[in-house]
Short mmCIF file of C-alpha atoms in Angstrom, two decimals:
data_model
loop_
_atom_site.label_atom_id
_atom_site.label_comp_id
_atom_site.label_asym_id
_atom_site.label_seq_id
_atom_site.Cartn_x
_atom_site.Cartn_y
_atom_site.Cartn_z
CA ILE A 227 0.06 0.04 0.21
CA GLU A 228 1.42 3.18 -0.99
CA ALA A 229 -0.95 5.96 0.01
CA VAL A 230 -4.48 6.03 1.56
CA GLY A 231 -6.99 9.49 1.57
CA GLY A 232 -10.13 10.25 1.38
CA SER A 233 -12.90 12.68 1.87
CA ALA A 234 -16.45 12.80 3.57
CA ILE A 235 -19.62 15.08 2.94
CA ILE A 236 -21.67 15.45 5.37
CA ALA A 237 -25.81 16.07 4.82
CA PRO A 238 -25.66 17.00 1.29
CA PRO A 239 -28.50 16.62 -1.13
CA ASP A 240 -30.43 13.28 -1.20
CA PHE A 241 -28.17 11.78 1.11
CA ASP A 242 -27.28 11.50 4.99
CA SER A 243 -23.08 11.26 3.91
CA ILE A 244 -21.32 10.78 1.05
CA SER A 245 -17.22 9.25 1.68
CA HIS A 246 -14.89 8.70 -0.55
CA PHE A 247 -11.48 6.60 0.05
CA HIS A 248 -8.97 5.91 -2.05
CA VAL A 249 -5.73 3.00 -1.90
CA SER A 250 -3.02 3.54 -4.11
CA LEU A 251 -1.24 0.03 -4.57
CA GLY A 252 1.75 -0.99 -5.78
CA SER A 253 2.28 -2.74 -8.91
CA PRO A 254 2.47 -5.49 -9.94
CA ARG A 255 0.36 -6.30 -6.67
CA ARG A 256 1.91 -8.71 -4.16
CA GLY A 257 1.06 -11.10 -1.66
CA VAL A 258 -2.55 -11.00 -0.30
CA LEU A 259 -3.48 -7.87 -2.16
CA SER A 260 -3.02 -9.89 -5.66
CA LEU A 261 -6.02 -11.55 -4.62
CA LEU A 262 -8.28 -8.30 -4.50
CA ARG A 263 -9.40 -8.08 -8.33
CA PRO A 264 -12.79 -6.30 -8.67
CA LYS A 265 -13.54 -5.33 -11.93
CA SER A 266 -15.62 -2.70 -13.80
CA GLY A 267 -19.39 -4.10 -15.53
CA SER A 268 -23.11 -3.85 -15.39
CA THR A 269 -24.41 -3.89 -12.20
CA SER A 270 -27.76 -3.25 -13.13
CA PRO A 271 -30.75 -5.87 -11.90
CA GLU A 272 -31.28 -8.75 -14.36
CA ALA A 273 -34.43 -8.90 -16.14
CA TRP A 274 -35.51 -11.65 -13.63
CA VAL A 275 -34.63 -10.12 -10.11
CA PRO A 276 -38.11 -9.14 -9.09
CA ASP A 277 -39.24 -5.93 -7.20
CA SER A 278 -40.48 -7.74 -4.58
CA VAL A 279 -37.00 -8.66 -3.24
CA ALA A 280 -35.85 -6.90 0.50
CA GLY A 281 -32.23 -6.84 -0.87
CA TYR A 282 -29.95 -7.10 -4.05
CA SER A 283 -26.46 -6.93 -4.37
CA THR A 284 -24.09 -7.48 -7.33
CA ILE A 285 -20.08 -7.58 -7.86
CA ASN A 286 -17.87 -8.28 -10.89
CA TRP A 287 -14.45 -9.72 -10.60
CA ASP A 288 -11.64 -10.97 -11.82
CA LEU A 289 -12.16 -14.57 -10.42
CA ALA A 290 -9.56 -16.23 -12.48
CA SER A 291 -6.75 -13.47 -11.55
CA THR A 292 -7.50 -13.95 -7.89
CA LEU A 293 -7.04 -18.42 -8.49
CA GLN A 294 -3.83 -17.61 -9.99
CA GLY A 295 -2.94 -15.28 -6.51
CA ILE A 296 -4.21 -17.98 -4.64
CA GLU A 297 -2.55 -20.70 -6.27
CA ARG A 298 0.97 -18.98 -6.36
CA LEU A 299 0.63 -17.91 -2.76
CA PHE A 300 -0.36 -22.07 -1.85
CA ASN A 301 2.18 -22.90 -4.15
CA GLN A 302 4.80 -20.62 -2.08
CA PHE A 303 4.29 -22.98 1.39
CA ARG A 304 3.41 -25.82 -0.14
CA GLY A 305 5.66 -26.55 -2.68
CA ASP A 306 5.33 -26.65 -6.89
CA ASP A 307 1.70 -27.58 -7.93
CA ALA A 308 0.67 -28.09 -4.77
CA LEU A 309 -2.70 -26.85 -5.15
CA ASN A 310 -3.30 -29.14 -7.95
CA GLU A 311 -2.41 -31.93 -6.10
CA THR A 312 -3.80 -31.65 -2.62
CA VAL A 313 -7.05 -29.80 -3.63
CA PHE A 314 -8.53 -30.36 -7.30
CA ALA A 315 -6.79 -33.97 -7.92
CA PRO A 316 -9.08 -35.10 -4.99
CA LEU A 317 -12.34 -33.24 -6.33
CA ASN A 318 -11.99 -34.25 -9.97
CA ASN A 319 -11.62 -37.96 -8.74
CA ARG A 320 -14.74 -37.72 -6.36
CA LEU A 321 -17.05 -35.71 -8.57
CA ASP A 322 -15.55 -37.50 -11.74
CA LEU A 323 -14.87 -33.76 -13.48
CA ASP A 324 -12.07 -31.45 -14.02
CA PHE A 325 -13.28 -29.01 -11.62
CA ARG A 326 -11.13 -26.56 -12.78
CA LYS A 327 -11.73 -26.65 -16.56
CA ASP A 328 -15.59 -27.35 -16.21
CA ILE A 329 -16.72 -25.28 -12.95
CA LEU A 330 -13.83 -22.30 -12.36
CA ASP A 331 -12.94 -21.32 -15.95
CA ASN A 332 -16.68 -21.60 -16.57
CA LEU A 333 -17.19 -18.46 -14.32
CA GLU A 334 -17.85 -15.43 -16.00
CA GLY A 335 -17.19 -13.35 -12.76
CA ARG A 336 -20.58 -11.47 -11.58
CA ILE A 337 -22.36 -12.67 -8.61
CA THR A 338 -25.81 -11.50 -7.49
CA ILE A 339 -27.47 -12.35 -4.11
CA LEU A 340 -30.75 -11.71 -3.34
CA GLN A 341 -32.68 -11.82 0.15
CA GLY A 342 -36.34 -12.09 0.67
CA PHE A 343 -38.94 -13.52 3.15
CA VAL A 344 -41.08 -16.59 2.91
CA ARG A 345 -44.76 -16.12 3.63
CA PRO A 346 -46.14 -16.85 6.30
CA VAL A 347 -43.79 -15.44 8.47
CA ARG A 348 -41.27 -17.50 10.75
CA ILE A 349 -38.75 -17.07 13.01
CA ASN A 350 -36.30 -18.07 9.79
CA SER A 351 -38.43 -16.58 6.94
CA GLY A 352 -35.47 -14.92 5.57
CA SER A 353 -34.50 -16.41 2.18
CA ASN A 354 -31.36 -16.17 -0.13
CA VAL A 355 -30.72 -16.72 -3.86
CA TYR A 356 -27.47 -16.98 -5.34
CA ALA A 357 -27.07 -16.35 -9.21
CA VAL A 358 -23.64 -16.69 -10.90
CA ARG A 359 -23.36 -15.68 -13.80
CA LEU A 360 -21.61 -18.58 -16.76
CA LYS A 361 -19.37 -18.65 -20.06
CA ASN A 362 -21.07 -21.52 -21.40
CA PRO A 363 -24.80 -22.33 -19.12
CA GLU A 364 -25.38 -24.61 -21.77
CA TYR A 365 -22.26 -27.00 -20.82
CA VAL A 366 -22.41 -26.82 -17.41
CA LYS A 367 -26.17 -28.15 -17.52
CA ASN A 368 -25.90 -30.77 -19.89
CA ASN A 369 -22.25 -31.93 -18.71
CA VAL A 370 -21.29 -30.64 -15.18
CA LEU A 371 -24.57 -30.72 -13.26
CA PRO A 372 -25.45 -34.49 -13.97
CA LYS A 373 -22.57 -35.18 -12.13
CA LEU A 374 -22.97 -32.97 -9.36
CA LEU A 375 -26.70 -34.50 -9.06
CA LYS A 376 -25.04 -38.05 -9.02
CA GLN A 377 -23.00 -37.14 -6.01
CA VAL A 378 -26.09 -35.43 -4.33
CA GLU A 379 -28.57 -37.91 -4.35
CA GLN A 380 -26.68 -40.25 -2.78
CA ARG A 381 -27.84 -38.45 0.54
CA VAL A 382 -30.49 -36.32 -0.39
CA LYS A 383 -33.56 -37.12 -2.21
CA VAL A 384 -34.06 -34.79 -5.37
CA THR A 385 -36.79 -33.84 -7.42
CA THR A 386 -37.06 -32.41 -10.59
CA GLU A 387 -39.62 -29.46 -10.14
CA GLY A 388 -41.67 -26.61 -13.01
CA PHE A 389 -41.98 -23.38 -11.88
CA GLY A 390 -43.76 -21.31 -14.52
CA LYS A 391 -41.48 -21.89 -17.15
CA LEU A 392 -39.03 -22.34 -15.06
CA THR A 393 -37.42 -26.38 -14.30
CA ALA A 394 -35.15 -26.83 -11.11
CA GLN A 395 -33.51 -29.34 -9.30
CA VAL A 396 -35.20 -29.40 -5.44
CA PHE A 397 -33.12 -30.87 -2.94
CA GLN A 398 -34.72 -31.49 0.25
CA PRO A 399 -32.13 -32.05 2.95
CA GLY A 400 -34.49 -32.59 5.95
CA PRO A 401 -38.28 -34.34 6.51
CA VAL A 402 -40.82 -32.79 4.44
CA GLN A 403 -42.61 -30.12 5.92
CA THR A 404 -46.66 -30.64 5.86
CA ASP A 405 -47.66 -27.66 8.84
CA SER A 406 -48.01 -24.67 7.23
CA ASN A 407 -47.91 -22.93 10.83
CA ALA A 408 -45.04 -24.52 11.65
CA SER A 409 -42.81 -21.87 14.02
CA ILE A 410 -39.45 -23.00 11.75
CA ARG A 411 -39.09 -22.96 8.09
CA MET A 412 -37.59 -26.22 6.51
CA PRO A 413 -34.77 -25.45 3.36
CA GLU A 414 -35.63 -26.26 -0.12
CA ILE A 415 -32.51 -25.98 -2.17
CA CYS A 416 -33.92 -24.98 -5.67
CA VAL A 417 -30.80 -24.69 -8.50
CA ALA A 418 -32.37 -23.74 -11.95
CA PHE A 419 -30.87 -22.03 -15.07
CA ILE A 420 -32.01 -18.55 -16.16
CA ASP A 421 -30.29 -16.77 -19.01
CA ASP A 422 -26.75 -17.04 -18.49
CA TYR A 423 -27.23 -17.78 -14.73
CA VAL A 424 -27.09 -20.49 -12.56
CA VAL A 425 -29.59 -19.80 -9.51
CA VAL A 426 -29.39 -21.34 -6.45
CA ALA A 427 -32.60 -20.57 -3.95
CA ASP A 428 -33.40 -21.74 -0.44
CA SER A 429 -37.04 -22.01 -0.62
CA ARG A 430 -39.72 -22.48 -3.48
CA TYR A 431 -40.93 -19.41 -2.63
CA MET A 432 -38.35 -17.38 -3.71
CA MET A 433 -37.84 -19.66 -6.90
CA ARG A 434 -41.24 -18.65 -7.59
CA GLN A 435 -40.59 -15.08 -7.48
CA LEU A 436 -37.98 -15.38 -9.85
CA ALA A 437 -40.13 -17.19 -12.34
CA ASP A 438 -43.08 -15.21 -12.29
CA CYS A 439 -40.76 -12.19 -12.76
CA SER A 440 -38.85 -13.43 -15.43
CA ALA A 441 -42.43 -14.55 -17.36
CA GLY A 442 -43.58 -10.97 -17.04
CA GLY A 443 -45.80 -11.72 -14.36
CA SER A 444 -44.57 -9.55 -12.00
CA PRO A 445 -42.42 -6.03 -12.10
CA PRO A 446 -38.82 -6.18 -12.11
CA LEU A 447 -36.29 -4.14 -9.99
CA LYS A 448 -34.49 -2.58 -12.64
CA GLU A 449 -37.90 -0.31 -13.26
CA SER A 450 -38.79 -0.09 -9.72
CA LEU A 451 -38.75 4.20 -9.26
CA GLU A 452 -37.48 3.23 -5.47
CA TYR A 453 -34.42 1.78 -6.86
CA GLN A 454 -34.00 3.67 -10.36
CA LEU A 455 -34.03 7.05 -7.88
CA ILE A 456 -30.63 5.58 -5.64
CA SER A 457 -29.05 4.51 -9.09
CA ASP A 458 -29.69 7.64 -11.04
CA ARG A 459 -27.81 9.20 -7.95
CA ILE A 460 -24.75 6.93 -7.44
CA GLY A 461 -24.15 7.10 -11.62
CA ALA A 462 -24.24 10.88 -11.18
CA GLN A 463 -21.61 10.48 -8.40
CA LEU A 464 -19.46 8.00 -10.75
CA GLN A 465 -20.15 10.00 -13.65
CA ASP A 466 -21.74 7.55 -15.31
CA LYS A 467 -18.81 5.11 -15.46
CA GLU A 468 -19.39 1.51 -14.84
CA CYS A 469 -18.43 0.64 -11.33
CA SER A 470 -17.51 -3.23 -9.49
CA ALA A 471 -20.31 -3.32 -7.58
CA ILE A 472 -23.67 -2.02 -5.86
CA SER A 473 -26.19 -3.06 -3.19
CA PHE A 474 -29.54 -1.90 -2.33
CA ALA A 475 -31.76 -2.95 0.58
CA ARG A 476 -34.95 -1.96 2.01
CA PRO A 477 -34.71 -2.17 5.54
CA GLU A 478 -38.43 -1.93 6.45
CA GLU A 479 -39.28 -5.65 4.65
CA SER A 480 -36.89 -6.86 7.87
CA LEU A 481 -39.04 -4.38 10.28
CA GLN A 482 -42.20 -5.88 8.61
CA MET A 483 -41.16 -9.40 9.50
CA PHE A 484 -40.53 -8.69 13.27
CA TYR A 485 -44.12 -6.96 13.33
CA GLU A 486 -45.74 -9.36 11.86
CA LEU A 487 -44.15 -12.34 13.68
CA ALA A 488 -45.23 -10.31 17.11
CA ARG A 489 -48.55 -10.04 15.84
CA ASP A 490 -48.96 -13.56 15.64
CA PRO A 491 -50.84 -14.95 18.83
CA LYS A 492 -48.47 -18.11 18.89
CA ASN A 493 -45.52 -16.64 18.51
CA ARG A 494 -47.01 -14.45 22.01
CA ASP A 495 -47.65 -17.68 23.66
CA ARG A 496 -44.08 -18.99 22.81
CA LEU A 497 -42.06 -15.21 23.81
CA LYS A 498 -44.10 -16.19 27.06
CA GLU A 499 -42.90 -19.42 27.33
CA VAL A 500 -39.45 -18.45 27.09
CA SER A 501 -39.56 -15.49 28.96
CA GLU A 502 -40.64 -17.66 31.97
#
């Protein structure tokens, strides 16, 4: 690190504060700093991200350069080609694929994370969606996913289900939940391909939300006035340049969940029992 600087603006129009931080790094980067490889790219919400989400985050990262940095550091301590011999070779044998070529080299570099709340509200209603953009999604879908499913099916039940026009593989790691009034939500891991992304959700509820938005049944986040107001102001700060990452959250959604939990008579009874 050669230099660090920054500025802070308190109470500018439309914001509580705006802070700028600048770090000057030596070139070429060495050591741990060689792993930090954000890259510029689109941060606009994908067309299938619904306006109903409580949170949206996306980042563009040069994953290939980060992997090279990890390999260089690992081999420095463990010896030549140590990462391949101790990490990738066992994975290749276990999964019956070339983990580096078939998976890592197929990652385009954009990762999107969504948050939502499953209804009816429970203590763990919070649900996450992870989407990774691929260079060749068809290859992953036809050649990599079947081999991974073969490994998973030995441990958990896997079913193929339709969500509108989407088809997803659903993993049921625990017992099937039949009581809609249960206080704890059982995870339902859903894996689907949407455009160039492989999407993993931990609930059928969120997968249905994505499918509905993808089919045009609900408005997308990128057309939301609330999001556009924030996005336009960030764009002005960046002077219309592309950035690496953006995060958008609606904290009122979290507060709404707690409010609904507090209003539920069953939860009130549980709180009374715990307080005693």
